Amino acid sequence: MIQYILPAVPGLMAAGALAAAARVIVRRRRLNEAWYRGVTVEGRCLRTFVTTATWRRGLHQHTNSTVSHAYEFTTPDGRTLRFEEDGPSTVFDGDVVPVRYPQGRPDLATALPPGDRGTRGKFRLQLGFLAFATLLCLAATAVFSLTTQIMTDVFERTRDMKPPASPSSPTSPESPAPPAAPAPPSMPSLPPLPSGPPDDFPTGFPTDLPGAPTGFPTDFPKPPTR
């Protein structure tokens, strides 16, 4: 299961980056169609407002401000529509501006002038970033797929590997049964142990002991005479 989950995460991120790049390209094509092959009508700026985004990175705080405008225009068939769009800071409330939109799509109207440099640069920056993110996610997907495949192969080989059978094992079908051990020599039979005390113990004090000498000995040698 893990060999599918790890590559799926960067794969989904790459799919998201590709979807965002597709939206940028479609937006650019619609803008070009409105600029060069669309309908041009007169519009008016109703309101100018500034949107500020603040984020903190470490100890530093960053702020980004964007100027936006609310426009109103009337289509040739008499419908009055309004839209909001980021634009230059030189447009103020009440200014009359040309509004362009693709044929039959007044909901895609824009007040940006044809070939606006800021818009072109923004599109290029977005496409470059999304292309880099897509390539990075695809590379991560390939690395994760290769790594998980190698890990899976190693795990399966380790699991399927069996230890070699011992040659002395009697259950091994490849090794012959060991010869039977010789029987140990029989021990000599011992006489039976007595079941009680012996009956021939002496019953009195012995009388055949040598007697002690009586009297003082008289057979000493005589001293020599001078």
Coordinates of N, CA and C in Angstrom, one line a residue:
M1 N 0.8 -1.2 0.0 CA 0.0 0.0 0.0 C 0.9 1.3 0.0
I2 N 2.0 1.2 0.7 CA 2.8 2.4 0.8 C 3.4 2.8 -0.5
Q3 N 3.7 1.8 -1.4 CA 4.3 2.0 -2.7 C 3.3 2.8 -3.6
Y4 N 2.0 2.9 -3.2 CA 1.1 3.7 -4.0 C 0.8 5.1 -3.3
I5 N 0.9 5.1 -2.0 CA 0.5 6.3 -1.3 C 1.6 7.4 -1.4
L6 N 2.9 7.0 -1.3 CA 4.0 8.0 -1.4 C 4.0 8.7 -2.7
P7 N 4.0 7.9 -3.9 CA 4.1 8.6 -5.1 C 2.8 9.4 -5.4
A8 N 1.7 9.0 -4.8 CA 0.4 9.7 -5.1 C 0.4 11.1 -4.6
V9 N 1.1 11.4 -3.5 CA 1.0 12.8 -2.9 C 1.6 13.8 -3.9
P10 N 2.9 13.6 -4.3 CA 3.4 14.6 -5.3 C 2.7 14.5 -6.7
G11 N 2.2 13.3 -7.0 CA 1.4 13.2 -8.2 C 0.2 14.1 -8.2
L12 N -0.5 14.1 -7.1 CA -1.7 15.0 -7.0 C -1.3 16.5 -7.0
M13 N -0.2 16.8 -6.4 CA 0.3 18.2 -6.4 C 0.6 18.6 -7.8
A14 N 1.2 17.7 -8.6 CA 1.5 18.0 -10.0 C 0.2 18.2 -10.8
A15 N -0.8 17.3 -10.5 CA -2.1 17.5 -11.2 C -2.7 18.8 -10.9
G16 N -2.6 19.3 -9.6 CA -3.1 20.6 -9.2 C -2.4 21.7 -9.9
A17 N -1.1 21.6 -10.0 CA -0.3 22.6 -10.7 C -0.7 22.7 -12.2
L18 N -0.9 21.5 -12.8 CA -1.3 21.5 -14.2 C -2.7 22.1 -14.4
A19 N -3.6 21.9 -13.5 CA -4.9 22.5 -13.6 C -4.8 24.0 -13.4
A20 N -4.0 24.5 -12.5 CA -3.9 25.9 -12.3 C -3.2 26.5 -13.6
A21 N -2.2 25.9 -14.2 CA -1.6 26.4 -15.4 C -2.6 26.4 -16.6
A22 N -3.5 25.4 -16.6 CA -4.6 25.4 -17.6 C -5.5 26.6 -17.5
R23 N -5.9 26.9 -16.2 CA -6.7 28.0 -16.0 C -6.1 29.3 -16.4
V24 N -4.8 29.5 -16.1 CA -4.0 30.7 -16.5 C -4.0 30.8 -18.1
I25 N -3.8 29.7 -18.8 CA -3.8 29.7 -20.2 C -5.1 30.1 -20.8
V26 N -6.2 29.5 -20.2 CA -7.5 29.8 -20.7 C -7.9 31.3 -20.5
R27 N -7.5 31.8 -19.3 CA -7.7 33.2 -19.0 C -6.9 34.1 -20.0
R28 N -5.7 33.7 -20.3 CA -5.0 34.5 -21.3 C -5.6 34.4 -22.7
R29 N -6.1 33.3 -23.1 CA -6.7 33.2 -24.4 C -8.0 34.0 -24.5
R30 N -8.8 34.0 -23.4 CA -10.0 34.8 -23.4 C -9.7 36.3 -23.4
L31 N -8.6 36.7 -22.7 CA -8.2 38.1 -22.7 C -7.8 38.5 -24.1
N32 N -7.0 37.7 -24.8 CA -6.6 38.0 -26.1 C -7.8 38.1 -27.1
E33 N -8.7 37.2 -26.9 CA -9.9 37.2 -27.7 C -10.7 38.5 -27.5
A34 N -10.8 38.9 -26.2 CA -11.5 40.2 -25.9 C -10.8 41.4 -26.5
W35 N -9.4 41.3 -26.4 CA -8.7 42.5 -26.9 C -8.7 42.6 -28.4
Y36 N -8.6 41.5 -29.2 CA -8.4 41.6 -30.6 C -9.6 41.2 -31.4
R37 N -10.5 40.4 -30.9 CA -11.6 39.9 -31.7 C -12.9 40.0 -31.0
G38 N -12.9 40.9 -29.9 CA -14.2 41.0 -29.1 C -15.0 42.3 -29.5
V39 N -15.9 42.5 -28.6 CA -16.8 43.7 -28.7 C -16.3 44.8 -27.8
T40 N -16.2 46.0 -28.2 CA -15.8 47.1 -27.4 C -16.9 48.1 -27.2
V41 N -17.2 48.4 -25.9 CA -18.3 49.3 -25.5 C -17.7 50.3 -24.5
E42 N -18.5 51.3 -24.2 CA -18.0 52.3 -23.2 C -18.4 51.9 -21.8
G43 N -17.4 52.0 -20.9 CA -17.7 51.7 -19.5 C -17.3 52.8 -18.6
R44 N -17.6 52.7 -17.4 CA -17.3 53.8 -16.4 C -16.8 53.1 -15.1
C45 N -15.8 53.8 -14.5 CA -15.3 53.3 -13.2 C -16.2 53.8 -12.1
L46 N -16.8 52.9 -11.3 CA -17.6 53.3 -10.2 C -16.9 53.5 -8.9
R47 N -15.9 52.7 -8.7 CA -15.2 52.8 -7.4 C -13.8 52.2 -7.6
T48 N -12.9 52.8 -6.8 CA -11.5 52.4 -6.8 C -11.2 52.0 -5.3
F49 N -10.6 50.8 -5.1 CA -10.3 50.4 -3.7 C -9.0 49.6 -3.8
V50 N -8.4 49.6 -2.6 CA -7.1 49.0 -2.4 C -7.2 47.8 -1.5
T51 N -6.7 46.6 -2.0 CA -6.7 45.4 -1.2 C -5.3 45.1 -0.7
T52 N -5.2 45.0 0.6 CA -3.9 44.8 1.2 C -3.8 43.4 1.9
A53 N -2.7 42.7 1.5 CA -2.5 41.4 2.1 C -1.2 41.5 2.9
T54 N -1.3 41.0 4.1 CA -0.1 41.0 5.0 C 0.2 39.6 5.5
W55 N 1.5 39.2 5.5 CA 1.9 37.9 6.0 C 3.3 38.1 6.7
R56 N 3.5 37.2 7.6 CA 4.7 37.3 8.4 C 5.6 36.1 8.1
R57 N 6.9 36.4 7.9 CA 7.9 35.4 7.6 C 9.1 35.6 8.6
G58 N 9.0 34.8 9.6 CA 10.0 34.9 10.7 C 9.7 36.2 11.5
L59 N 10.7 37.0 11.6 CA 10.6 38.3 12.3 C 10.2 39.4 11.4
H60 N 10.0 39.2 10.1 CA 9.8 40.2 9.2 C 8.3 40.1 8.7
Q61 N 7.7 41.3 8.6 CA 6.3 41.4 8.1 C 6.3 42.0 6.7
H62 N 5.6 41.3 5.8 CA 5.5 41.8 4.4 C 4.1 42.2 4.1
T63 N 3.9 43.2 3.3 CA 2.6 43.8 2.9 C 2.6 44.0 1.4
N64 N 1.5 43.5 0.8 CA 1.3 43.7 -0.6 C 0.0 44.4 -0.8
S65 N 0.0 45.4 -1.6 CA -1.3 46.2 -1.9 C -1.6 46.1 -3.3
T66 N -2.9 45.9 -3.6 CA -3.4 45.8 -5.0 C -4.5 46.8 -5.2
V67 N -4.4 47.5 -6.3 CA -5.4 48.5 -6.7 C -6.5 47.8 -7.6
S68 N -7.7 47.9 -7.2 CA -8.8 47.2 -7.9 C -9.9 48.3 -8.3
H69 N -10.6 48.0 -9.3 CA -11.7 48.9 -9.7 C -13.0 48.1 -9.9
A70 N -14.1 48.8 -9.7 CA -15.4 48.3 -10.0 C -15.9 49.1 -11.3
Y71 N -16.2 48.4 -12.3 CA -16.7 49.0 -13.6 C -18.1 48.6 -13.9
E72 N -18.7 49.5 -14.7 CA -20.1 49.3 -15.2 C -20.1 49.6 -16.7
F73 N -20.8 48.8 -17.4 CA -21.0 49.0 -18.9 C -22.3 48.5 -19.3
T74 N -22.7 48.9 -20.5 CA -24.0 48.5 -21.1 C -23.7 47.8 -22.4
T75 N -24.3 46.6 -22.6 CA -24.1 45.8 -23.8 C -25.0 46.4 -24.9
P76 N -24.7 46.1 -26.2 CA -25.5 46.6 -27.3 C -27.0 46.3 -27.2
D77 N -27.3 45.2 -26.5 CA -28.7 44.8 -26.4 C -29.4 45.4 -25.2
G78 N -28.7 46.3 -24.5 CA -29.3 47.1 -23.4 C -29.1 46.6 -22.0
R79 N -28.3 45.5 -21.8 CA -28.1 45.0 -20.5 C -27.0 45.8 -19.8
T80 N -27.2 46.1 -18.5 CA -26.1 46.8 -17.7 C -25.5 45.8 -16.8
L81 N -24.1 45.7 -16.9 CA -23.4 44.7 -16.1 C -22.3 45.4 -15.4
R82 N -21.8 44.8 -14.3 CA -20.7 45.3 -13.5 C -19.7 44.2 -13.2
F83 N -18.5 44.6 -13.1 CA -17.4 43.7 -12.8 C -16.3 44.4 -12.0
E84 N -15.5 43.6 -11.3 CA -14.3 44.1 -10.6 C -13.1 43.5 -11.3
E85 N -12.0 44.3 -11.3 CA -10.8 43.9 -11.9 C -9.6 44.7 -11.4
D86 N -8.5 44.0 -11.2 CA -7.3 44.8 -10.8 C -6.8 45.6 -12.0
G87 N -6.4 46.8 -11.7 CA -6.0 47.7 -12.8 C -5.0 48.7 -12.4
P88 N -4.6 49.6 -13.3 CA -3.7 50.7 -13.0 C -4.2 51.7 -12.0
S89 N -3.3 52.3 -11.2 CA -3.7 53.3 -10.2 C -4.0 54.6 -10.9
T90 N -3.9 54.7 -12.2 CA -4.2 56.0 -12.8 C -5.7 56.2 -13.2
V91 N -6.5 55.1 -12.9 CA -8.0 55.2 -13.1 C -8.6 55.5 -11.8
F92 N -9.5 56.6 -11.9 CA -10.2 57.0 -10.7 C -11.7 56.9 -10.9
D93 N -12.4 57.2 -9.8 CA -13.9 57.1 -9.8 C -14.5 58.0 -10.8
G94 N -15.4 57.5 -11.6 CA -16.1 58.4 -12.6 C -15.4 58.4 -14.0
D95 N -14.2 57.8 -14.1 CA -13.5 57.9 -15.4 C -14.2 56.9 -16.4
V96 N -14.2 57.4 -17.6 CA -14.8 56.6 -18.7 C -13.7 55.8 -19.4
V97 N -13.9 54.5 -19.5 CA -12.8 53.6 -20.0 C -13.5 52.7 -21.1
P98 N -12.7 52.3 -22.1 CA -13.3 51.2 -23.0 C -13.3 49.9 -22.4
V99 N -14.4 49.2 -22.5 CA -14.5 47.8 -22.0 C -14.7 46.9 -23.2
R100 N -13.9 45.8 -23.1 CA -13.9 44.8 -24.2 C -14.3 43.4 -23.6
Y101 N -15.0 42.6 -24.4 CA -15.3 41.2 -24.0 C -15.5 40.4 -25.2
P102 N -15.3 39.1 -25.1 CA -15.4 38.2 -26.3 C -16.9 38.1 -26.8
Q103 N -17.0 37.7 -28.0 CA -18.3 37.7 -28.6 C -19.3 36.8 -27.8
G104 N -20.4 37.4 -27.4 CA -21.4 36.6 -26.7 C -21.0 36.3 -25.2
R105 N -19.9 36.8 -24.7 CA -19.5 36.6 -23.3 C -19.2 37.9 -22.6
P106 N -20.3 38.7 -22.3 CA -20.0 39.9 -21.6 C -19.6 39.7 -20.1
D107 N -19.8 38.5 -19.6 CA -19.4 38.2 -18.3 C -17.8 38.1 -18.2
L108 N -17.1 38.1 -19.3 CA -15.7 38.0 -19.3 C -15.1 39.4 -19.8
A109 N -15.7 40.4 -19.4 CA -15.3 41.8 -19.8 C -14.0 42.2 -19.1
T110 N -13.3 43.0 -19.7 CA -12.0 43.6 -19.1 C -11.9 45.0 -19.5
A111 N -11.3 45.8 -18.6 CA -11.0 47.2 -18.9 C -9.5 47.4 -19.2
L112 N -8.7 46.3 -19.1 CA -7.3 46.5 -19.4 C -7.1 46.8 -20.9
P113 N -6.1 47.6 -21.2 CA -5.8 47.9 -22.6 C -5.1 46.8 -23.3
P114 N -5.3 46.6 -24.6 CA -4.6 45.5 -25.3 C -3.1 45.5 -25.1
G115 N -2.6 44.3 -24.9 CA -1.1 44.2 -24.7 C -0.6 44.8 -23.5
D116 N -1.4 44.8 -22.4 CA -0.9 45.4 -21.1 C 0.3 44.7 -20.6
R117 N 1.4 45.4 -20.4 CA 2.7 44.8 -20.0 C 2.6 44.1 -18.6
G118 N 1.9 44.8 -17.7 CA 1.8 44.2 -16.4 C 1.0 42.9 -16.4
T119 N 0.0 42.8 -17.3 CA -0.8 41.6 -17.4 C 0.0 40.5 -18.0
R120 N 0.7 40.8 -19.1 CA 1.6 39.8 -19.7 C 2.7 39.3 -18.8
G121 N 3.3 40.2 -18.1 CA 4.4 39.8 -17.1 C 3.8 38.9 -16.0
K122 N 2.6 39.2 -15.6 CA 1.9 38.4 -14.5 C 1.6 37.0 -15.1
F123 N 1.1 36.9 -16.3 CA 0.9 35.6 -16.9 C 2.2 34.8 -17.0
R124 N 3.2 35.4 -17.5 CA 4.5 34.7 -17.6 C 5.0 34.2 -16.3
L125 N 4.9 35.0 -15.3 CA 5.4 34.6 -14.0 C 4.6 33.5 -13.4
Q126 N 3.3 33.5 -13.6 CA 2.4 32.4 -13.1 C 2.7 31.1 -13.9
L127 N 2.9 31.2 -15.2 CA 3.2 30.0 -15.9 C 4.5 29.4 -15.6
G128 N 5.5 30.3 -15.4 CA 6.8 29.8 -15.0 C 6.9 29.1 -13.7
F129 N 6.2 29.7 -12.7 CA 6.1 29.1 -11.4 C 5.4 27.8 -11.4
L130 N 4.3 27.7 -12.1 CA 3.5 26.5 -12.2 C 4.2 25.4 -13.0
A131 N 5.0 25.8 -14.0 CA 5.8 24.8 -14.7 C 6.9 24.2 -13.9
F132 N 7.5 25.1 -13.1 CA 8.6 24.6 -12.2 C 8.0 23.7 -11.1
A133 N 6.8 24.1 -10.6 CA 6.2 23.2 -9.5 C 5.8 21.9 -10.1
T134 N 5.3 21.9 -11.4 CA 4.9 20.6 -12.0 C 6.1 19.7 -12.2
L135 N 7.2 20.2 -12.7 CA 8.4 19.4 -12.9 C 8.9 18.9 -11.6
L136 N 8.9 19.7 -10.6 CA 9.4 19.3 -9.3 C 8.6 18.2 -8.7
C137 N 7.2 18.3 -8.8 CA 6.4 17.2 -8.3 C 6.5 16.0 -9.1
L138 N 6.7 16.1 -10.4 CA 6.9 14.9 -11.2 C 8.2 14.2 -10.9
A139 N 9.2 15.0 -10.7 CA 10.5 14.4 -10.2 C 10.4 13.7 -8.9
A140 N 9.7 14.3 -8.0 CA 9.4 13.7 -6.7 C 8.6 12.4 -6.8
T141 N 7.7 12.4 -7.7 CA 6.9 11.2 -7.9 C 7.7 10.1 -8.5
A142 N 8.6 10.4 -9.4 CA 9.5 9.3 -10.0 C 10.4 8.8 -8.9
V143 N 11.0 9.7 -8.1 CA 11.9 9.2 -7.0 C 11.2 8.4 -6.0
F144 N 10.0 8.8 -5.6 CA 9.3 8.0 -4.6 C 8.9 6.7 -5.2
S145 N 8.5 6.6 -6.5 CA 8.1 5.4 -7.1 C 9.2 4.4 -7.2
L146 N 10.4 4.9 -7.6 CA 11.6 4.1 -7.7 C 12.0 3.6 -6.3
T147 N 12.0 4.5 -5.3 CA 12.4 4.1 -3.9 C 11.5 3.0 -3.3
T148 N 10.2 3.3 -3.5 CA 9.2 2.3 -2.9 C 9.3 1.0 -3.6
Q149 N 9.6 1.0 -5.0 CA 9.7 -0.3 -5.7 C 10.9 -1.1 -5.2
I150 N 12.0 -0.4 -5.0 CA 13.2 -1.1 -4.5 C 13.0 -1.6 -3.1
M151 N 12.3 -0.8 -2.3 CA 12.1 -1.3 -0.9 C 11.1 -2.5 -0.9
T152 N 10.1 -2.5 -1.8 CA 9.2 -3.6 -1.9 C 9.9 -4.9 -2.4
D153 N 10.8 -4.7 -3.4 CA 11.5 -5.9 -3.9 C 12.4 -6.5 -2.8
V154 N 13.1 -5.6 -2.1 CA 14.0 -6.1 -1.0 C 13.2 -6.8 0.1
F155 N 12.0 -6.2 0.4 CA 11.2 -6.9 1.5 C 10.7 -8.2 1.0
E156 N 10.2 -8.3 -0.3 CA 9.7 -9.6 -0.7 C 10.8 -10.6 -0.8
R157 N 12.0 -10.2 -1.2 CA 13.1 -11.2 -1.3 C 13.5 -11.7 0.1
T158 N 13.5 -10.8 1.1 CA 13.8 -11.1 2.4 C 12.7 -12.0 3.0
R159 N 11.5 -11.8 2.7 CA 10.4 -12.6 3.2 C 10.4 -14.0 2.6
D160 N 10.7 -14.1 1.3 CA 10.7 -15.4 0.6 C 12.0 -16.2 0.9
M161 N 13.0 -15.6 1.4 CA 14.3 -16.3 1.7 C 14.1 -17.2 2.8
K162 N 14.5 -18.6 2.6 CA 14.3 -19.6 3.7 C 15.7 -19.9 4.2
P163 N 15.9 -20.2 5.5 CA 17.2 -20.5 6.0 C 17.6 -21.9 5.5
P164 N 18.9 -22.2 5.3 CA 19.3 -23.6 4.8 C 19.0 -24.6 5.9
A165 N 18.6 -25.8 5.5 CA 18.3 -26.8 6.4 C 19.6 -27.4 7.0
S166 N 19.5 -27.7 8.3 CA 20.7 -28.3 9.0 C 20.9 -29.7 8.5
P167 N 22.2 -30.1 8.2 CA 22.4 -31.5 7.8 C 22.1 -32.6 8.8
S168 N 22.1 -32.2 10.1 CA 21.7 -33.1 11.2 C 20.3 -33.2 11.5
S169 N 19.5 -32.3 10.8 CA 18.1 -32.3 11.1 C 17.4 -33.5 10.6
P170 N 16.6 -34.3 11.4 CA 16.0 -35.5 10.9 C 14.8 -35.2 10.0
T171 N 14.3 -33.9 10.0 CA 13.1 -33.6 9.2 C 13.5 -33.1 7.8
S172 N 14.8 -32.9 7.5 CA 15.2 -32.4 6.2 C 15.1 -33.5 5.2
P173 N 14.3 -33.3 4.1 CA 14.2 -34.4 3.1 C 15.4 -34.6 2.3
E174 N 16.4 -33.6 2.2 CA 17.5 -33.8 1.4 C 18.6 -34.6 2.1
S175 N 18.7 -34.5 3.5 CA 19.8 -35.1 4.2 C 19.4 -36.5 4.7
P176 N 20.3 -37.5 4.6 CA 19.9 -38.9 5.1 C 19.8 -38.9 6.6
A177 N 19.1 -39.9 7.1 CA 18.9 -40.0 8.5 C 20.2 -40.3 9.2
P178 N 20.5 -39.8 10.3 CA 21.8 -40.1 11.0 C 21.7 -41.5 11.5
P179 N 22.9 -42.2 11.6 CA 22.9 -43.6 12.1 C 22.6 -43.6 13.6
A180 N 22.0 -44.7 14.0 CA 21.6 -44.8 15.4 C 22.8 -45.0 16.3
A181 N 22.7 -44.3 17.4 CA 23.9 -44.4 18.4 C 23.9 -45.8 19.0
P182 N 25.2 -46.4 19.2 CA 25.3 -47.7 19.8 C 24.8 -47.7 21.2
A183 N 24.2 -48.8 21.6 CA 23.7 -48.9 22.9 C 24.8 -48.9 24.0
P184 N 24.7 -48.3 25.1 CA 25.8 -48.3 26.1 C 26.0 -49.7 26.7
P185 N 27.2 -50.1 27.1 CA 27.5 -51.4 27.7 C 26.7 -51.6 29.0
S186 N 26.3 -52.8 29.2 CA 25.5 -53.1 30.4 C 26.4 -53.1 31.6
M187 N 25.9 -52.6 32.7 CA 26.7 -52.5 33.9 C 26.6 -53.8 34.6
P188 N 27.8 -54.3 35.3 CA 27.7 -55.5 36.1 C 26.8 -55.5 37.2
S189 N 26.2 -56.6 37.4 CA 25.2 -56.7 38.5 C 25.9 -56.7 39.9
L190 N 25.4 -55.9 40.8 CA 26.0 -55.8 42.1 C 25.3 -56.7 43.1
P191 N 26.0 -57.3 44.1 CA 25.3 -58.1 45.1 C 24.3 -57.3 45.8
P192 N 23.3 -58.1 46.3 CA 22.2 -57.3 47.0 C 22.7 -56.8 48.3
L193 N 22.2 -55.7 48.7 CA 22.6 -55.0 49.9 C 21.9 -55.7 51.1
P194 N 22.6 -55.8 52.3 CA 21.9 -56.5 53.4 C 20.7 -55.7 53.9
S195 N 19.7 -56.5 54.3 CA 18.5 -55.8 54.7 C 18.4 -55.5 56.2
G196 N 19.4 -55.9 57.0 CA 19.4 -55.6 58.4 C 20.8 -55.7 59.0
P197 N 21.0 -55.5 60.3 CA 22.3 -55.5 60.9 C 22.8 -57.0 61.0
P198 N 24.1 -57.3 61.0 CA 24.6 -58.7 61.1 C 24.3 -59.2 62.5
D199 N 24.2 -60.6 62.5 CA 23.8 -61.3 63.8 C 25.0 -61.8 64.5
D200 N 26.3 -61.8 64.0 CA 27.4 -62.4 64.6 C 28.4 -61.5 65.3
F201 N 27.8 -60.4 65.9 CA 28.6 -59.5 66.7 C 29.1 -60.2 68.0
P202 N 30.4 -60.0 68.5 CA 30.8 -60.7 69.8 C 30.0 -60.1 70.9
T203 N 29.7 -61.1 71.8 CA 28.8 -60.7 72.9 C 29.5 -60.4 74.2
G204 N 30.9 -60.7 74.3 CA 31.6 -60.4 75.6 C 33.0 -59.8 75.3
F205 N 33.7 -59.5 76.4 CA 35.1 -58.9 76.3 C 36.0 -60.0 76.0
P206 N 36.9 -59.8 75.0 CA 37.9 -60.9 74.6 C 38.8 -61.3 75.8
T207 N 39.1 -62.6 75.9 CA 39.9 -63.1 77.0 C 41.3 -63.6 76.5
D208 N 41.5 -63.6 75.3 CA 42.8 -64.1 74.7 C 43.8 -63.0 74.5
L209 N 43.7 -61.9 75.3 CA 44.7 -60.8 75.1 C 46.0 -61.2 75.9
P210 N 47.2 -60.8 75.5 CA 48.4 -61.1 76.2 C 48.4 -60.5 77.6
G211 N 48.9 -61.2 78.6 CA 48.9 -60.7 79.9 C 50.0 -59.7 80.2
A212 N 49.9 -58.8 81.1 CA 50.9 -57.9 81.5 C 52.0 -58.5 82.3
P213 N 53.3 -58.1 82.1 CA 54.4 -58.7 82.9 C 54.3 -58.5 84.4
T214 N 54.6 -59.5 85.1 CA 54.5 -59.4 86.6 C 55.9 -59.3 87.2
G215 N 56.1 -58.4 88.1 CA 57.4 -58.3 88.8 C 58.4 -57.4 88.0
F216 N 59.5 -57.2 88.7 CA 60.5 -56.3 88.1 C 61.5 -57.1 87.3
P217 N 62.0 -56.8 86.2 CA 62.9 -57.6 85.4 C 64.3 -57.7 86.1
T218 N 64.9 -59.0 86.1 CA 66.2 -59.2 86.8 C 67.3 -59.6 85.8
D219 N 67.1 -59.6 84.6 CA 68.1 -60.0 83.6 C 68.9 -58.9 83.1
F220 N 69.1 -57.8 83.9 CA 69.9 -56.7 83.4 C 71.4 -57.2 83.3
P221 N 72.3 -56.7 82.4 CA 73.7 -57.1 82.4 C 74.5 -56.5 83.5
K222 N 75.5 -57.3 84.0 CA 76.3 -56.9 85.1 C 77.4 -55.9 84.6
P223 N 77.7 -54.9 85.5 CA 78.8 -54.0 85.1 C 80.1 -54.6 85.0
P224 N 81.0 -54.1 84.2 CA 82.3 -54.7 84.1 C 83.2 -54.5 85.3
T225 N 84.1 -55.5 85.6 CA 85.0 -55.4 86.8 C 86.3 -54.8 86.3
R226 N 87.0 -54.1 87.3 CA 88.3 -53.5 87.0 C 89.4 -54.5 87.2

